Amino acid sequence: ANAVHPYLALETVKQWHGSSRTQSMMKAGKLKETTLDEAQQNYRVAVENGLLKILSKMGISLLSSYQGAQIFEAIGLGEDVINTSLKGTTSRVGGVSLADIASETVMMRPESASEKAKLTNYGYYKPVPKLGEYHANSSDLAKLLHDAIGLDKTVSAATNRDEVENDGVKPKSVANYEIFKKSLESAPLANIRDLLDFESDRESIPIEEVEPVSEIMKRFCTGAMSLGALSREAHETLAIAVNRVGGKSNSGEGGEDVIRGKDITDVDEKGRSPTFPHLAGLKNGDSANSYIHQVASGRFGVTPEFLVTAKQVEIKMAQGAKPGEGGQLPGPKVSDYIATLRASKPGVTLISPPPHHDIYSIEDLAQLIHDLHAVNEKAGVSVKLVSSIGIGTVACGVAKANADVIQISGGDGGTGASPLSSIKHAGCPWELGLSEAHSALMNNGLRDRVTLRVDGGIRTGRDIAIAAMMGAEEYGFGTIAMIAEGCVMARVCHLNTCPVGVTSQKEELRKKFPGTPEHVVNFFLFVAEEVRELMAHLGYSKFEDLIGRADLLKESDEQLARVAKTKGVSLTGFFSGIPDSKEDRAFLRATPEEGGGVKTETVHVNGFSSDLDREMCNHPDVKTAIERNSGETAVSFNIKNTDRSACAMLAGDIARKYGNKGLDGNLNINIFGSAGQSFGAFVLPGLKVRLTGEANDYVGKGMHGGEIVVLPEADAGFVASESSIVGNACLYGATGGDFHANGRAGERFCVRNSGAYAVCEGTGDHCCEYMTGGVVVALGTVGRNVGAGMTGGIGYFYDEDGRFEERVNGEIVKIQRVSTPAGELQLKNMIERHFEKTGSEKAEAILDNWSEEVGKFWQVYPPSEAQSAVVTDSIVGEQVKVSARAPSQDLCYLPVG
């Protein structure tokens, strides 16, 4: 369609506006007074905003690109509806026919036009009693699970936990877990797997012959729930519990406290630790370090130490519940502690960019996988993809890009801080994505290169058995794991008012947290035991023998008969494409080139593109400098554009030994030539990198400290300030350090910068996008959309052509001329430093005529910086930061005035 006329909606607005109730509320001041035209225009604006949000999630700019694109999938629509109205659209499980739709419509209208009957269902999303829709996770379900695992929500630090035996953990109850299981089995149909049943090709065996729960639980993971979305208590309890059972906990996208990298060894006889005084039920030898550390588009909390303390690093390409959007953390939940971990400001809402800000293509994803394999060679890299049509093609690309794990994230994955417009009608059931990805990888001979993990609404052993038969090897628990540590499904996660302290950052509510690691372990034991019972029933003693065996599943006629709306649902086509792997089980082991061992113990290694990095790390002077940790050391290397992620391995080696604080001495790396992508990634304090030549995209990605200087060769035949010297997306997710480029930068310069101090001589579009800290100085022209989504930090822009104002995105930031002594001082010192480091002719010309040139600079700042000394004169005596790191490695400040 070229245009849509919502005549019925506009007529409804007219009817609403003209009603006596609406008019009386307007007169009483309860509603804003509007004319009919204004009310209809408000409706139009709301719909257009919703449309724009959907378009932005898809990552396509032009409206013309959407016309006829059919970039959606139908779930539950029958063949006649598709062929009549949505020809060409994918609908994999069949569903309602035109006759079904007609009969349902007739059922919903009153018997006669004169009768003023109300609708029986208003379409509520929330589980409102009687009127709302069924939700699998509910407060009733939470109560059943709590009874099974021995959790009493009234026992916490705020009540009598210290006085009761075993911290109030009651004995787990098998009978109550059976009730919990039965409640899910008899509940309304909610998932594709509810329509399936098992059909074994073997006789049942005694349960004693089945492998133990300890082996099965190694395949359990927790969903990526961030510290910030969850409280410290909830996040750390989950990590400890999963580590106890040998599974894999996931940090989510908020980083982690470095104290969690060390095992807990100071637990007393009451199960308390001075290091973690807010936790209960601890044991010596416990670890609160998440096995998987997540790297999302927002890069919150991603530092070199965070990466090297991971056993696996996960790239969040998409979130199952809201594909195309980044994570969100409401301002009230950004406490001082959370803001410190995320290098942001307390109280300021944090929104990660949509994933396509740093990953436009499979090549960009491959580069990030390469970077992470470089900084931590021992850690596997997983990539989180959303379950949707076409995931098979993407999964093949991800496998070829050297990922070790592919996570299929279903649309049921919860996210407590998201608006309805983000999570409704987005994402698909994991059953669809998993079966497609497994099939595509098998058919393309890539299945042995990756482990498949799945999550999104998994609650029971039955769910795990079905996921295994569809091809998954590991299984993630999200909301249900939170329920197992005390969540009561109050559904106020976004308000920071969780009554049991699971998703609140308020101290008084966190004290009400009732969970201990033992509660979560009890839940995992029940699920693993249920899996064993199913295996015994099916006649299988080893769990891995179930993986990929879709032939052991069949449609359940009994369950299909329960589908009330239609008889058109069919899962036949759903199974038809899954390859038969009954005989050929080679995909369960790593490739022969990698030794053919257990996949989870095999990590892909970068090839020749990391040879320069290995040469740097093995250089005797470099090794001595790291060991000695003092003084000055200088070494030189040549580089070519196939050398990627240069310095990332070196940064990893330093972080493993000294953490984020880096070296006390200075290690000066002088490099000559044309650098490949991600030059200087994850550089940290004490590491000073100087490149004479040029660099590709992603220079200084994730930079945490130290210094990167890029300048052209002395005999270069071009004007530095007019030529690009570094590529796109430089300093993406930087958390510190000083950057100087004697030349122009590409697009998206300093996106998600939260601490780096950077100077270049002009940039492309989208400079300072989503920035939360640090300072950027551009000594030349810039592209459009400056400061979009910027909530922290300062930008200074030299306006040579007088067109800078039109290039600013004014939704959040404001601009002014440099009007304070502190601002002028900061700007001048950064330009002087730039000249000192690079010999920039542009910087020299500006400094030589400073009194006149300073008037050509604009200062860009968000509301959070409005009261800082560099923006306003209202603060007296504050110090102004002009560099992320000084030569002494101390913070470098200059006093105002």
mmCIF file of N, CA, C and O in Angstrom, residues 144 528 664:
data_model
loop_
_atom_site.group_PDB
_atom_site.id
_atom_site.type_symbol
_atom_site.label_atom_id
_atom_site.label_comp_id
_atom_site.label_asym_id
_atom_site.label_seq_id
_atom_site.Cartn_x
_atom_site.Cartn_y
_atom_site.Cartn_z
ATOM 1 N N LEU A 144 3.843 -22.082 43.488
ATOM 2 C CA LEU A 144 4.001 -23.537 43.365
ATOM 3 C C LEU A 144 5.480 -23.928 43.342
ATOM 4 O O LEU A 144 5.892 -24.898 43.978
ATOM 5 N N ALA A 528 16.717 -31.459 36.101
ATOM 6 C CA ALA A 528 17.625 -32.501 35.602
ATOM 7 C C ALA A 528 17.061 -33.895 35.892
ATOM 8 O O ALA A 528 17.170 -34.808 35.065
ATOM 9 N N ASP A 664 52.110 0.160 35.574
ATOM 10 C CA ASP A 664 52.590 1.366 36.253
ATOM 11 C C ASP A 664 53.631 2.078 35.393
ATOM 12 O O ASP A 664 53.805 3.284 35.486
#
